[in-house]
Amino acid sequence: MIVVPDWLDRLAAQAVRIPVPEGLRPPERGGRRAAVLLLFGEGPLGPDVLLIQRSTRGRRHAGQPAFPGGGVDPDDGGPVRAALREAAEETGLDPAGVTVLCSMPELYVWRSDNRVTPVVGWWHEPSAVHAASPDEVDSVERVPIAELVDADNRLTLRHPSGFAGPAFRVRGMLVWGFTAMVLDAVLREAGLERPWDRDRVEPMPPDVLARG
């Protein structure tokens, strides 16, 4: 019998009711179907989530931390299989060790015109992971939840356009944009969020802007 943490059970039970921020609401038409895998496991430092650092050579979102994932192919039959396939291709994980718990509401990433379905999974049997697709991924990290909820690692990042959103500084990565917004919502809905200084606002670093 596979045992799932209570907080993850709570998240799965209310996933379909998680509010979609206005800036992530899909349009009525258009957009490419995509999926990402929010894979949680029990690591050496407690519960963690799997993130990748996209290749700096990529055409879109170069160098940006993200959840593993990509487009839904016709053979996938839907976002769940697409998320598992893409995660296996990018990180080398064994999908047989993943229990899929639920899918979250579809989100729209306007920069890439993707309609993204986050798929939540529990890593009941973790496997070794690495940058299995060097053209797409520079590194792979299991980021402890304790580091994500640490107030010292949380901030609001402001883009020159005026947009401001949540961000995390963890494992040498600046997690922002779509990935940070999803993590922010997940931590809150799972009851894991701790108080942090929401008035801590920093401008987007020049090197991140240059890659954007």
PDB file of N, CA and C in Angstrom, residues 9-49:
ATOM      1  N   ASP A   9      -2.358  14.769   0.398  1.00  0.00           N
ATOM      2  CA  ASP A   9      -3.747  14.325   0.257  1.00  0.00           C
ATOM      3  C   ASP A   9      -4.686  15.529   0.251  1.00  0.00           C
ATOM      4  N   ARG A  10      -4.413  16.491   1.137  1.00  0.00           N
ATOM      5  CA  ARG A  10      -5.257  17.696   1.191  1.00  0.00           C
ATOM      6  C   ARG A  10      -5.176  18.473  -0.114  1.00  0.00           C
ATOM      7  N   LEU A  11      -3.962  18.596  -0.625  1.00  0.00           N
ATOM      8  CA  LEU A  11      -3.775  19.314  -1.887  1.00  0.00           C
ATOM      9  C   LEU A  11      -4.542  18.629  -3.008  1.00  0.00           C
ATOM     10  N   ALA A  12      -4.424  17.302  -3.098  1.00  0.00           N
ATOM     11  CA  ALA A  12      -5.092  16.555  -4.163  1.00  0.00           C
ATOM     12  C   ALA A  12      -6.611  16.688  -4.067  1.00  0.00           C
ATOM     13  N   ALA A  13      -7.124  16.710  -2.835  1.00  0.00           N
ATOM     14  CA  ALA A  13      -8.570  16.772  -2.633  1.00  0.00           C
ATOM     15  C   ALA A  13      -9.165  18.089  -3.099  1.00  0.00           C
ATOM     16  N   GLN A  14      -8.378  19.159  -3.047  1.00  0.00           N
ATOM     17  CA  GLN A  14      -8.922  20.464  -3.415  1.00  0.00           C
ATOM     18  C   GLN A  14      -8.271  21.048  -4.663  1.00  0.00           C
ATOM     19  N   ALA A  15      -7.473  20.248  -5.368  1.00  0.00           N
ATOM     20  CA  ALA A  15      -6.707  20.749  -6.521  1.00  0.00           C
ATOM     21  C   ALA A  15      -7.595  21.392  -7.584  1.00  0.00           C
ATOM     22  N   VAL A  16      -8.713  20.763  -7.895  1.00  0.00           N
ATOM     23  CA  VAL A  16      -9.562  21.292  -8.968  1.00  0.00           C
ATOM     24  C   VAL A  16     -10.221  22.605  -8.573  1.00  0.00           C
ATOM     25  N   ARG A  17     -10.214  22.938  -7.274  1.00  0.00           N
ATOM     26  CA  ARG A  17     -10.858  24.169  -6.809  1.00  0.00           C
ATOM     27  C   ARG A  17      -9.861  25.288  -6.541  1.00  0.00           C
ATOM     28  N   ILE A  18      -8.586  25.034  -6.809  1.00  0.00           N
ATOM     29  CA  ILE A  18      -7.589  26.083  -6.593  1.00  0.00           C
ATOM     30  C   ILE A  18      -7.837  27.231  -7.569  1.00  0.00           C
ATOM     31  N   PRO A  19      -7.999  28.446  -7.072  1.00  0.00           N
ATOM     32  CA  PRO A  19      -8.281  29.574  -7.965  1.00  0.00           C
ATOM     33  C   PRO A  19      -7.143  29.813  -8.963  1.00  0.00           C
ATOM     34  N   VAL A  20      -7.517  30.141 -10.191  1.00  0.00           N
ATOM     35  CA  VAL A  20      -6.531  30.447 -11.232  1.00  0.00           C
ATOM     36  C   VAL A  20      -6.358  31.961 -11.295  1.00  0.00           C
ATOM     37  N   PRO A  21      -5.131  32.468 -11.042  1.00  0.00           N
ATOM     38  CA  PRO A  21      -4.908  33.916 -11.125  1.00  0.00           C
ATOM     39  C   PRO A  21      -5.297  34.454 -12.501  1.00  0.00           C
ATOM     40  N   GLU A  22      -5.751  35.687 -12.536  1.00  0.00           N
ATOM     41  CA  GLU A  22      -6.231  36.275 -13.784  1.00  0.00           C
ATOM     42  C   GLU A  22      -5.201  36.182 -14.902  1.00  0.00           C
ATOM     43  N   GLY A  23      -3.920  36.402 -14.564  1.00  0.00           N
ATOM     44  CA  GLY A  23      -2.879  36.389 -15.579  1.00  0.00           C
ATOM     45  C   GLY A  23      -2.557  35.016 -16.136  1.00  0.00           C
ATOM     46  N   LEU A  24      -3.112  33.959 -15.508  1.00  0.00           N
ATOM     47  CA  LEU A  24      -2.851  32.591 -15.967  1.00  0.00           C
ATOM     48  C   LEU A  24      -4.106  31.919 -16.516  1.00  0.00           C
ATOM     49  N   ARG A  25      -5.191  32.660 -16.665  1.00  0.00           N
ATOM     50  CA  ARG A  25      -6.426  32.068 -17.161  1.00  0.00           C
ATOM     51  C   ARG A  25      -6.338  31.838 -18.674  1.00  0.00           C
ATOM     52  N   PRO A  26      -6.631  30.615 -19.119  1.00  0.00           N
ATOM     53  CA  PRO A  26      -6.526  30.315 -20.558  1.00  0.00           C
ATOM     54  C   PRO A  26      -7.561  31.092 -21.363  1.00  0.00           C
ATOM     55  N   PRO A  27      -7.203  31.438 -22.600  1.00  0.00           N
ATOM     56  CA  PRO A  27      -8.176  32.082 -23.489  1.00  0.00           C
ATOM     57  C   PRO A  27      -9.230  31.067 -23.927  1.00  0.00           C
ATOM     58  N   GLU A  28     -10.307  31.566 -24.507  1.00  0.00           N
ATOM     59  CA  GLU A  28     -11.366  30.659 -24.957  1.00  0.00           C
ATOM     60  C   GLU A  28     -10.875  29.737 -26.060  1.00  0.00           C
ATOM     61  N   ARG A  29      -9.996  30.229 -26.905  1.00  0.00           N
ATOM     62  CA  ARG A  29      -9.497  29.432 -28.016  1.00  0.00           C
ATOM     63  C   ARG A  29      -7.986  29.579 -28.127  1.00  0.00           C
ATOM     64  N   GLY A  30      -7.385  28.611 -28.832  1.00  0.00           N
ATOM     65  CA  GLY A  30      -5.959  28.706 -29.127  1.00  0.00           C
ATOM     66  C   GLY A  30      -5.089  28.189 -27.996  1.00  0.00           C
ATOM     67  N   GLY A  31      -3.802  28.177 -28.265  1.00  0.00           N
ATOM     68  CA  GLY A  31      -2.843  27.694 -27.286  1.00  0.00           C
ATOM     69  C   GLY A  31      -2.509  26.234 -27.500  1.00  0.00           C
ATOM     70  N   ARG A  32      -1.258  25.903 -27.255  1.00  0.00           N
ATOM     71  CA  ARG A  32      -0.783  24.534 -27.410  1.00  0.00           C
ATOM     72  C   ARG A  32      -0.946  23.790 -26.093  1.00  0.00           C
ATOM     73  N   ARG A  33      -1.453  22.571 -26.140  1.00  0.00           N
ATOM     74  CA  ARG A  33      -1.632  21.782 -24.924  1.00  0.00           C
ATOM     75  C   ARG A  33      -0.274  21.310 -24.409  1.00  0.00           C
ATOM     76  N   ALA A  34      -0.074  21.473 -23.116  1.00  0.00           N
ATOM     77  CA  ALA A  34       1.181  21.068 -22.483  1.00  0.00           C
ATOM     78  C   ALA A  34       0.877  20.584 -21.071  1.00  0.00           C
ATOM     79  N   ALA A  35       1.882  19.967 -20.458  1.00  0.00           N
ATOM     80  CA  ALA A  35       1.719  19.462 -19.091  1.00  0.00           C
ATOM     81  C   ALA A  35       3.057  19.520 -18.378  1.00  0.00           C
ATOM     82  N   VAL A  36       2.995  19.733 -17.069  1.00  0.00           N
ATOM     83  CA  VAL A  36       4.198  19.686 -16.233  1.00  0.00           C
ATOM     84  C   VAL A  36       3.935  18.739 -15.072  1.00  0.00           C
ATOM     85  N   LEU A  37       5.007  18.169 -14.538  1.00  0.00           N
ATOM     86  CA  LEU A  37       4.896  17.235 -13.423  1.00  0.00           C
ATOM     87  C   LEU A  37       5.361  17.895 -12.138  1.00  0.00           C
ATOM     88  N   LEU A  38       4.434  18.038 -11.179  1.00  0.00           N
ATOM     89  CA  LEU A  38       4.791  18.503  -9.841  1.00  0.00           C
ATOM     90  C   LEU A  38       5.029  17.244  -9.018  1.00  0.00           C
ATOM     91  N   LEU A  39       6.280  16.838  -8.957  1.00  0.00           N
ATOM     92  CA  LEU A  39       6.615  15.562  -8.327  1.00  0.00           C
ATOM     93  C   LEU A  39       7.191  15.782  -6.932  1.00  0.00           C
ATOM     94  N   PHE A  40       6.452  15.317  -5.930  1.00  0.00           N
ATOM     95  CA  PHE A  40       6.868  15.437  -4.541  1.00  0.00           C
ATOM     96  C   PHE A  40       7.356  14.080  -4.040  1.00  0.00           C
ATOM     97  N   GLY A  41       8.394  14.115  -3.210  1.00  0.00           N
ATOM     98  CA  GLY A  41       8.930  12.885  -2.646  1.00  0.00           C
ATOM     99  C   GLY A  41       9.462  13.125  -1.250  1.00  0.00           C
ATOM    100  N   GLU A  42       9.968  12.080  -0.655  1.00  0.00           N
ATOM    101  CA  GLU A  42      10.593  12.179   0.668  1.00  0.00           C
ATOM    102  C   GLU A  42      12.086  12.025   0.479  1.00  0.00           C
ATOM    103  N   GLY A  43      12.825  13.129   0.637  1.00  0.00           N
ATOM    104  CA  GLY A  43      14.261  13.112   0.423  1.00  0.00           C
ATOM    105  C   GLY A  43      15.037  13.101   1.724  1.00  0.00           C
ATOM    106  N   PRO A  44      16.357  13.209   1.643  1.00  0.00           N
ATOM    107  CA  PRO A  44      17.204  13.189   2.841  1.00  0.00           C
ATOM    108  C   PRO A  44      16.898  14.329   3.803  1.00  0.00           C
ATOM    109  N   LEU A  45      16.356  15.453   3.279  1.00  0.00           N
ATOM    110  CA  LEU A  45      16.053  16.613   4.120  1.00  0.00           C
ATOM    111  C   LEU A  45      14.553  16.811   4.281  1.00  0.00           C
ATOM    112  N   GLY A  46      13.798  15.736   4.133  1.00  0.00           N
ATOM    113  CA  GLY A  46      12.354  15.824   4.270  1.00  0.00           C
ATOM    114  C   GLY A  46      11.662  15.911   2.923  1.00  0.00           C
ATOM    115  N   PRO A  47      10.382  16.279   2.909  1.00  0.00           N
ATOM    116  CA  PRO A  47       9.639  16.361   1.652  1.00  0.00           C
ATOM    117  C   PRO A  47      10.311  17.329   0.681  1.00  0.00           C
ATOM    118  N   ASP A  48      10.293  16.958  -0.593  1.00  0.00           N
ATOM    119  CA  ASP A  48      10.907  17.829  -1.593  1.00  0.00           C
ATOM    120  C   ASP A  48      10.114  17.790  -2.891  1.00  0.00           C
ATOM    121  N   VAL A  49      10.504  18.660  -3.828  1.00  0.00           N
ATOM    122  CA  VAL A  49       9.863  18.727  -5.140  1.00  0.00           C
ATOM    123  C   VAL A  49      10.954  18.751  -6.204  1.00  0.00           C
TER     124      VAL A  49
END
